[in-house]
Amino acid sequence: MPQVKIIAKNFMDMVASLPAMKLDKLYDNAFICEAILRSLPPLAKKYVLQMLYIDEPVLATSIHEWVLADGESKHTVAVDRLVQLRVFVETVDRKKGTTYRLNTKFQINLQKHIVHGGVLPREPMPSTITVRLPSLEDLEAYAAEQWECFLLHLISSGQAERATNFSSSMMKIFQRGLLSQRDKEAPKLTESGFQFLLMDTNAQLWYIIREYITNSEERGVDTADLISFLLELSFHVTGEAYNMNTLTDIQRNVIKDLADLGLVKLQQGRKESWFIPTKLATNLSISLSDLSSRKQGFVVVETNFRVYAYSSSKLLCEILRLFSRVEYQLPNLIVAAITKESLYNAFENGIMAEQASIDSLLYIITFLQQNAHPRVAERIPSVPENVTDQIRLWESDMNRVEMTPASLFDEFPSRDVFEAACDFAREYGGVLWEDSKKMRLVVKAEILGQIREFLRR
């Protein structure tokens, strides 16, 4: 079963994909320079700080000497990342060899930022103007509720309790690749869509933000300006109120969209209106590896394949339906059972039993482990071994037979023609089976036209 990746690992991958001119424009902003710096791998940060006050190009061989022999792979990753982000400007000379120097704009702005200290993008509003700001706990609950509502609307608008302010064209952009629809049929989740729902919230968010940025120019918003504003937003303080009047018209429209996603909460006073960033917004410039703190789990899996999910979330109920049979739902408890039939349905829709590598998405076993209830999370393993082993066995059953379109050739006029046809098919890598005694040959359907033309000649 093929593995489908639908999300960049890091928000900075979007930054790295920008043209050189737009990247240089981003580095006019000191906050962007700091966001880039804190997103870099540790060794890359070390290189930037060591070269921060070096104005001359540095030989690649000299930089290579800054690390020990066992740090070769980390050195390569660090330099590649710096070049991708144009933090390092690379020059190749046949005589002198390869040299690197810091991007001038990046270097100057980072120097100023470090020497003079950073000033917040905008000052929070005084408490005398704002009233009844939500607590951090209420803000986190609001963000989770908004995000869940958005996801329910994304996969099934009938399940969502309220509509979002996103236009239908914008929702179609988000749904692209996640849903498929044939004439007069209800939309269905694609393989990528099933995997998307099992992903971590931050990974889901980056996928949506990536789509939002990718299609920004169609809405008359410059990609670099949008990325700049989103990164700048990550420097605001969670729970503080910021005046909407400090934003441009385009930024106000973006803030309204972000409120639908749960990144900010909007409030209106008597004279002023303000936005309050949630953790979803302030974590935007942080990599997935830095957000590895365990969230409160809700799932208990028993050895009899019963699943108890202590949650009232409609979205979590829909996620459990992807790979289990939901038997009943109480106000704060979902009871389900993992069966052969429910898993076969999941496998056919592209959900794998578990993640194939560290970089892959979260799948069934990993989902159950990541969301284990605190009472069972400390156990090793948190999901019973007989359950995980059986899930893997049921998945392997699906892969025992591989269907390949093919064609059978027999009744060759002579052995010479048969052997020539076999040789021809081998050259194209199209032989599936051959029987030299009865002169029978089975080839892949993709080379059927070529072998027919060969036999005619």
PDB file of N, CA, C and O in Angstrom, residues 7 134 332 370 424:
ATOM      1  N   ILE A   7       1.770  16.757   3.571  1.00  0.00           N
ATOM      2  CA  ILE A   7       2.108  17.957   4.330  1.00  0.00           C
ATOM      3  C   ILE A   7       3.592  18.144   4.423  1.00  0.00           C
ATOM      4  O   ILE A   7       4.347  17.186   4.531  1.00  0.00           O
ATOM      5  N   PRO A 134     -10.613  36.193  27.921  1.00  0.00           N
ATOM      6  CA  PRO A 134     -10.718  34.788  28.338  1.00  0.00           C
ATOM      7  C   PRO A 134      -9.438  34.324  29.027  1.00  0.00           C
ATOM      8  O   PRO A 134      -8.342  34.809  28.722  1.00  0.00           O
ATOM      9  N   ASN A 332     -20.308  11.578  27.294  1.00  0.00           N
ATOM     10  CA  ASN A 332     -18.850  11.785  27.386  1.00  0.00           C
ATOM     11  C   ASN A 332     -18.065  10.490  27.179  1.00  0.00           C
ATOM     12  O   ASN A 332     -16.939  10.366  27.630  1.00  0.00           O
ATOM     13  N   GLN A 370      -0.683   7.548  20.621  1.00  0.00           N
ATOM     14  CA  GLN A 370      -0.525   8.986  20.879  1.00  0.00           C
ATOM     15  C   GLN A 370      -1.676   9.547  21.697  1.00  0.00           C
ATOM     16  O   GLN A 370      -1.507  10.535  22.418  1.00  0.00           O
ATOM     17  N   PHE A 424      12.604  -9.984 -25.773  1.00  0.00           N
ATOM     18  CA  PHE A 424      12.090  -8.628 -25.997  1.00  0.00           C
ATOM     19  C   PHE A 424      11.351  -8.126 -24.752  1.00  0.00           C
ATOM     20  O   PHE A 424      11.548  -6.985 -24.308  1.00  0.00           O
TER      21      PHE A 424
END
